[in-house]
CSV table of C-alpha atoms and ligand atoms in Angstrom, one decimal:
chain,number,residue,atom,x,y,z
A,1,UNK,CA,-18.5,55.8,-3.7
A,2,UNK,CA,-20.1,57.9,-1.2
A,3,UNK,CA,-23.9,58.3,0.2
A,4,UNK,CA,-25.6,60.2,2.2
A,5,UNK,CA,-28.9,59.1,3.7
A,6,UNK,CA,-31.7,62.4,5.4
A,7,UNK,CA,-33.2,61.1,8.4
A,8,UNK,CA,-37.4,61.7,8.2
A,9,UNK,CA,-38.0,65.0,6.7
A,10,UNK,CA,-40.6,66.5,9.2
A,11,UNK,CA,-42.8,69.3,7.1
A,12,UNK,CA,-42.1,72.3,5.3
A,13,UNK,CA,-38.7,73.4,7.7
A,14,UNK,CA,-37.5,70.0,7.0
A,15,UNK,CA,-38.0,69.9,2.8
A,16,UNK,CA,-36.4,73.3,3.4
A,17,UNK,CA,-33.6,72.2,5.7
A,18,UNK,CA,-33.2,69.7,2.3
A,19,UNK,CA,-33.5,72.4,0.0
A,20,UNK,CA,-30.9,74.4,1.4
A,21,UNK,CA,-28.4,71.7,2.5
A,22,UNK,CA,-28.8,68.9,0.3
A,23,UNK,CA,-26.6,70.3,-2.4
A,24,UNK,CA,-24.0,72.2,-0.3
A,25,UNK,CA,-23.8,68.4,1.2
A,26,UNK,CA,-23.5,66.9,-1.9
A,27,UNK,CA,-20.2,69.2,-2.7
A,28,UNK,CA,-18.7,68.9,-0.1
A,29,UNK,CA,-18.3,65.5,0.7
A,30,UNK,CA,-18.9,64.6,-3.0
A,31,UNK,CA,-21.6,63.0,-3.1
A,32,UNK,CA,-22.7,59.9,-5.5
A,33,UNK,CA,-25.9,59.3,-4.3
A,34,UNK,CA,-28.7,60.7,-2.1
A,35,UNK,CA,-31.5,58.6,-0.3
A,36,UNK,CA,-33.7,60.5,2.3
A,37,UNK,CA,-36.5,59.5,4.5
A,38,UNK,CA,-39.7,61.5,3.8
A,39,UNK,CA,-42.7,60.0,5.5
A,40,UNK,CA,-43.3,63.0,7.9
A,41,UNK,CA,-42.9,65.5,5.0
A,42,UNK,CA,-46.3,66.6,4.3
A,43,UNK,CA,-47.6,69.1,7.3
A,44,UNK,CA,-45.6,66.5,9.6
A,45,UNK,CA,-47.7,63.4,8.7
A,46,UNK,CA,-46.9,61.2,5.3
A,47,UNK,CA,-46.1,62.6,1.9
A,48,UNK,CA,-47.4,63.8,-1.3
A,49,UNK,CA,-46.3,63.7,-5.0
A,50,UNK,CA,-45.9,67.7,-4.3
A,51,UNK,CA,-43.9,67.2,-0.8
A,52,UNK,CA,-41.7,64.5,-2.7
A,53,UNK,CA,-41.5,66.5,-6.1
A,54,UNK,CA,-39.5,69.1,-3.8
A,55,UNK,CA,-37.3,66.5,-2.1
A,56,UNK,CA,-36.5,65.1,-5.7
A,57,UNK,CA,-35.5,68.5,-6.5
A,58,UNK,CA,-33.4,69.1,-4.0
A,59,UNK,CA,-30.9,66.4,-5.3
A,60,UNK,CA,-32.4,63.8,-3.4
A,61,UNK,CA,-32.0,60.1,-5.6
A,62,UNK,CA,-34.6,57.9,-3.5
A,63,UNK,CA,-37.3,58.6,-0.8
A,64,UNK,CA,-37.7,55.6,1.4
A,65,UNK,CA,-40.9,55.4,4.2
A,66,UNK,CA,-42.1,54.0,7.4
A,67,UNK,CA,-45.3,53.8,9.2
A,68,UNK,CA,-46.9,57.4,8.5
A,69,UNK,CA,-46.8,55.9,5.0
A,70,UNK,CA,-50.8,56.5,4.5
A,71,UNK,CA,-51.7,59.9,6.3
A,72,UNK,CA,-51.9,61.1,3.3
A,73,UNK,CA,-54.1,59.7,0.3
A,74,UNK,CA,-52.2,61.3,-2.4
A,75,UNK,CA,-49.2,58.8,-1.8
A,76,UNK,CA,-51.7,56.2,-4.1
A,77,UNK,CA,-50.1,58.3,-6.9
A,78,UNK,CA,-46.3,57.5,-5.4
A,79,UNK,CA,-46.7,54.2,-4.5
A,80,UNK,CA,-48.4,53.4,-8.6
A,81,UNK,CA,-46.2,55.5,-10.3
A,82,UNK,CA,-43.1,56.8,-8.8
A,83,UNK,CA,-40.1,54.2,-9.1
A,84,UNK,CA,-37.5,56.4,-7.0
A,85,UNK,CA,-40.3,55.7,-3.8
A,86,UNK,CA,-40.1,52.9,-1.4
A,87,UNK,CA,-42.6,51.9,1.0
A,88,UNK,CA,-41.6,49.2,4.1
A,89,UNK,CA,-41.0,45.7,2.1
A,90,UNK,CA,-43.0,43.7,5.1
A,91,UNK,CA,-46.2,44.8,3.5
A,92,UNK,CA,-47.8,41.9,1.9
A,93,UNK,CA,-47.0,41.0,-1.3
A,94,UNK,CA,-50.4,42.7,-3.3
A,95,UNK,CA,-50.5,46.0,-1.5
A,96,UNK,CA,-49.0,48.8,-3.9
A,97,UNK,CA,-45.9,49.9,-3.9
A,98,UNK,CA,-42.1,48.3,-3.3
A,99,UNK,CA,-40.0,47.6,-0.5
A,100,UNK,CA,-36.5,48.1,-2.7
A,101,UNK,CA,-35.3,49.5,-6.1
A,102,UNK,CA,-32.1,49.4,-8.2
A,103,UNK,CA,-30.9,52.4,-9.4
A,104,UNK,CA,-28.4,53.6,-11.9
A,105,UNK,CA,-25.3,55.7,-9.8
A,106,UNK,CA,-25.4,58.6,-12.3
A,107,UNK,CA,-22.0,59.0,-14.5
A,108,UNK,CA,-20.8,55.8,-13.3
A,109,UNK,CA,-21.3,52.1,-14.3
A,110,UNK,CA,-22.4,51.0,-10.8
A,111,UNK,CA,-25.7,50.4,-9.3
A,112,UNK,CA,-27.2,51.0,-6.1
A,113,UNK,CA,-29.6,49.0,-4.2
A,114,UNK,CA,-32.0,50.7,-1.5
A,115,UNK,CA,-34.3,48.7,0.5
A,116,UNK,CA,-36.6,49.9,3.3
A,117,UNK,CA,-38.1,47.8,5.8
A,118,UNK,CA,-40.1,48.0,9.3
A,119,UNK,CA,-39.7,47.0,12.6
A,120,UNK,CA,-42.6,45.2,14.6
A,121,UNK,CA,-41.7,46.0,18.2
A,122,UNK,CA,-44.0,48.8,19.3
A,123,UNK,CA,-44.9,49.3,15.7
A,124,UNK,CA,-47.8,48.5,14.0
A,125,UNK,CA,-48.0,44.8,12.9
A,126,UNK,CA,-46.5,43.7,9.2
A,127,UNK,CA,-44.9,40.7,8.1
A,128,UNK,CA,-41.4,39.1,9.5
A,129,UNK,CA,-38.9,42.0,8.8
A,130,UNK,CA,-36.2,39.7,8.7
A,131,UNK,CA,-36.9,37.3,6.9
A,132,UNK,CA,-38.2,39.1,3.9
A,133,UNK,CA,-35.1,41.3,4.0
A,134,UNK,CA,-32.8,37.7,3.8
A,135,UNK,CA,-34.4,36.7,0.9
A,136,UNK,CA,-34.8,40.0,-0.8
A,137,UNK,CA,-31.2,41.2,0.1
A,138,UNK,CA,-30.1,38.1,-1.9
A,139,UNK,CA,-32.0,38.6,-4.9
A,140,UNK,CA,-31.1,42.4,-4.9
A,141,UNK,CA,-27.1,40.8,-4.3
A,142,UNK,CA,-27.4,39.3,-8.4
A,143,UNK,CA,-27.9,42.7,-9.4
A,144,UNK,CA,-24.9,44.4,-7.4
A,145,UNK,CA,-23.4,44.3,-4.1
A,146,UNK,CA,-23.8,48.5,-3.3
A,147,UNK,CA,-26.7,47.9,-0.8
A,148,UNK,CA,-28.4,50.7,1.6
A,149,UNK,CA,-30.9,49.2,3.8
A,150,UNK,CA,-33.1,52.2,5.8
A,151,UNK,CA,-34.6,49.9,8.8
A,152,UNK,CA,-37.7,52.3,9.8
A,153,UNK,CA,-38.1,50.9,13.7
A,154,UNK,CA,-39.0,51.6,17.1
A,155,UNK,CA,-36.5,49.6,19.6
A,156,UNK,CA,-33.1,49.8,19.6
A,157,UNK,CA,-33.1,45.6,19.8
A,158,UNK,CA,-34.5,45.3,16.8
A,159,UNK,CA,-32.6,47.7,14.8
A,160,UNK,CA,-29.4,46.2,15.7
A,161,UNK,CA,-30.1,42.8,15.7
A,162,UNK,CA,-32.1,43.2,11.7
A,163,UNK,CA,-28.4,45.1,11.0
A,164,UNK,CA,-26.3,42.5,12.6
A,165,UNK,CA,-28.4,39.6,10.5
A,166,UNK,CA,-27.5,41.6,7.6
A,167,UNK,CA,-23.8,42.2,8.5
A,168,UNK,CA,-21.7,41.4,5.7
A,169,UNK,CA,-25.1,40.9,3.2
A,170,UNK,CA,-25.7,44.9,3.1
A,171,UNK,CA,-23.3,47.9,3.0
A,172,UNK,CA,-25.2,50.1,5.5
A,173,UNK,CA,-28.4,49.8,7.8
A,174,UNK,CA,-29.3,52.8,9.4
A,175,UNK,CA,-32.6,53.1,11.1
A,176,UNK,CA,-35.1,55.7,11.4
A,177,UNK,CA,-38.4,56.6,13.2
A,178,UNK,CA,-37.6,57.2,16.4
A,179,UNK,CA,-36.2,61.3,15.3
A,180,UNK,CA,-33.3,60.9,17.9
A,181,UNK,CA,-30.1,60.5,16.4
A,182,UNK,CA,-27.7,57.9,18.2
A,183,UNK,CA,-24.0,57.9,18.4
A,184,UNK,CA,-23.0,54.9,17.6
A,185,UNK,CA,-22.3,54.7,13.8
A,186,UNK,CA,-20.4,51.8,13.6
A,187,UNK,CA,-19.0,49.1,10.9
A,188,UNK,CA,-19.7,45.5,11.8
A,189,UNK,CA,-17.3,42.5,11.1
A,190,UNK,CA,-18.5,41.7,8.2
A,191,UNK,CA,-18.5,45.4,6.3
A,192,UNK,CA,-21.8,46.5,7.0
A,193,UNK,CA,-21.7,50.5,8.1
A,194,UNK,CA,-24.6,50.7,10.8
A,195,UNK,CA,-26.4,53.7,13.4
A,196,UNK,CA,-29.3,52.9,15.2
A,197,UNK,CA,-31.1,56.3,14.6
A,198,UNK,CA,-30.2,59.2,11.7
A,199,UNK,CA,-32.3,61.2,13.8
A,200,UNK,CA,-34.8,63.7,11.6
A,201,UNK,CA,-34.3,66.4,9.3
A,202,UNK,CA,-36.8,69.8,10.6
A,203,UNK,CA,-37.2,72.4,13.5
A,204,UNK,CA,-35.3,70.8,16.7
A,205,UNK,CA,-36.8,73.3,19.3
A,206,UNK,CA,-39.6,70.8,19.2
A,207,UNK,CA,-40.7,67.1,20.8
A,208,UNK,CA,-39.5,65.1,17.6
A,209,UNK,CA,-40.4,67.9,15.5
A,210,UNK,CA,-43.7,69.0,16.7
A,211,UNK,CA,-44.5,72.0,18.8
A,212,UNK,CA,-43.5,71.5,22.6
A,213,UNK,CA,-46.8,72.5,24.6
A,214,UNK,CA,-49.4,70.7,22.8
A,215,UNK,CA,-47.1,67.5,23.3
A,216,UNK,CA,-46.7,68.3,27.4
A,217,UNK,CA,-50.2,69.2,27.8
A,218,UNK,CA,-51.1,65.5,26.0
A,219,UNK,CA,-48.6,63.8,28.9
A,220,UNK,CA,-50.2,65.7,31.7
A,221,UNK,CA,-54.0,65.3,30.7
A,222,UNK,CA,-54.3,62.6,28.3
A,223,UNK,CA,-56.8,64.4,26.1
A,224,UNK,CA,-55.9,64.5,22.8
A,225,UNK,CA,-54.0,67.5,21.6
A,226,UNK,CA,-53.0,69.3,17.7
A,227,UNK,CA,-49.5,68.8,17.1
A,228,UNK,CA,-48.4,71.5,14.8
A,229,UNK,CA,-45.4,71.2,13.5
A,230,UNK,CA,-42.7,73.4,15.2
A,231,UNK,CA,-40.6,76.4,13.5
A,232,UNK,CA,-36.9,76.9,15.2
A,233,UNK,CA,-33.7,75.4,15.5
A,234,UNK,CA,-33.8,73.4,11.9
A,235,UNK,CA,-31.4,71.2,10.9
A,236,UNK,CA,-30.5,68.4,8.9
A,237,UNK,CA,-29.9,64.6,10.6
A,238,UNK,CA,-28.2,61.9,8.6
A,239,UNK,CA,-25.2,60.5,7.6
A,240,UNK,CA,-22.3,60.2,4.9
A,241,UNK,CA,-21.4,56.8,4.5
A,242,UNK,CA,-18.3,55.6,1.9
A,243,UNK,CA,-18.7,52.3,0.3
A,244,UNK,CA,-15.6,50.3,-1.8
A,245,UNK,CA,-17.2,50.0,-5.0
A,246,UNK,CA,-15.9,46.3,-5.9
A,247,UNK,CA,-16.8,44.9,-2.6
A,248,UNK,CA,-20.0,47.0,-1.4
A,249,UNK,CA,-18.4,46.6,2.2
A,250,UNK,CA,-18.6,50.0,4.0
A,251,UNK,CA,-15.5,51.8,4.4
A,252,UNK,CA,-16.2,54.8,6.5
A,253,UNK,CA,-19.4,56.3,8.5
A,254,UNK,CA,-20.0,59.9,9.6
A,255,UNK,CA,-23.2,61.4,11.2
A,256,UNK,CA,-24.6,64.5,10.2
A,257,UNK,CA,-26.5,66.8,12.1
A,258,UNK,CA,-26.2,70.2,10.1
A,259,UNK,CA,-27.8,73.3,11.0
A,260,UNK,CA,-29.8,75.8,8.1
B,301,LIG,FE1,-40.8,59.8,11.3
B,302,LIG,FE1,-42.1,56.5,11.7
């Protein structure tokens, strides 16, 4: 079976660099399933049931998180009532919401487990990362052995290090936040399909999305600036991966970075 995982949707040019690419995507390299990362998609800063109601519709199967989780208020409504949304795991145990879901591949038997989790380096502070994603990754392993793991985190450490604990537990880790996408998809000894960074899905003449001037001025002054976000050069960051369906081991892994 074949995936393909959006790196974070940043704002109205990045739901539309979904809109528009998502399905041609989903042809081309047919598709099974679709997981994106939406926490910038609302004006640049988290997500509402409208922002993810448009990422839904553009094909997408599952929305995973990170930590712009609660910019907006709205996502109360997500995290109580939408099963296809996933918040970081390492939360503790009574906040709303879920770390990981099971879902149905549609017209096939198999299933699919999608699991998002945050980093603590340079983030802000949330339960042990890896050691809820041990124990969670093996009850999640009764249900099926199709695994995709989005590891939302800052240092490049971390992310591999979370991925190599996983190797051979999880078909893919692929990390997000950081907006840059690395180049060093990978598959691990033990079958696990890995890349640092997706990279993010909106306008790319920008500082991670936002508009250039407002984000130098900050660097050179200090004084807290409005960062709007940008308007040119969108494209969409992620990658395809292809998993054996018997095995859940990763067979193949292939950035994308596709423009509108
Ligand atoms: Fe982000
Ligand atoms: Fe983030």
């Amino acid at each position: 079976m074949k995936i393909l995982f959006i790196g974070d949707i940043v704002g109205e040019p990045g739901r539309r660099a979904v809109k528009t690419l998502a399905p041609k995507l989903r042809e081309q390299h047919a598709l099974d399933f679709v997981i994106a990362n939406g926490e910038n998609s609302a004006g640049g800063s988290g997500i509402t049931p409208r922002t993810a109601g448009e990422i839904f519709s553009a094909g997408v199967d599952v929305i995973t998180s990170g930590d712009h989780l609660w910019d907006q208020k709205e996502v109360m409504e997500l995290l109580t009532n939408e099963k296809r949304f996933l918040r970081p795991l390492n939360y503790p145990a009574d906040v709303p919401g879920r770390g990981s879901g099971v879902f149905e591949i549609p017209n096939s038997k198999l299933k699919i487990a999608v699991l998002n989790a945050q980093g603590r380096t340079f983030m802000p502070p949330l339960e042990n990362p890896f050691l809820l994603a041990a124990d969670e990754v093996m009850r999640l392993r009764g249900q099926t052995k199709i695994i995709f793991v989005d590891f939302h985190a800052e240092a490049t450490s971390e992310k591999i290090a979370f991925a190599r604990f996983l190797d051979g537990q999880v078909s893919a880790v692929v990390g997000t936040h950081t907006h840059v996408q690395t180049a060093d998809e990978q598959i691990f000894p033990g079958g696990t399909a890995y890349l640092t960074d997706a990279g993010f899905s909106g306008p790319h003449e920008s500082v991670l999305g936002r508009d250039i001037e407002p984000v130098i001025k900050r660097f050179l002054t200090g004084m807290p600036q409005r960062f709007e976000v940008a308007k040119n050069a969108v494209r969409l960051h992620g990658a395809v991966i292809e998993i054996d369906d018997a095995s859940g081991k990763a067979i193949k892994i292939q950035r994308v970075s596709e423009a509108i």
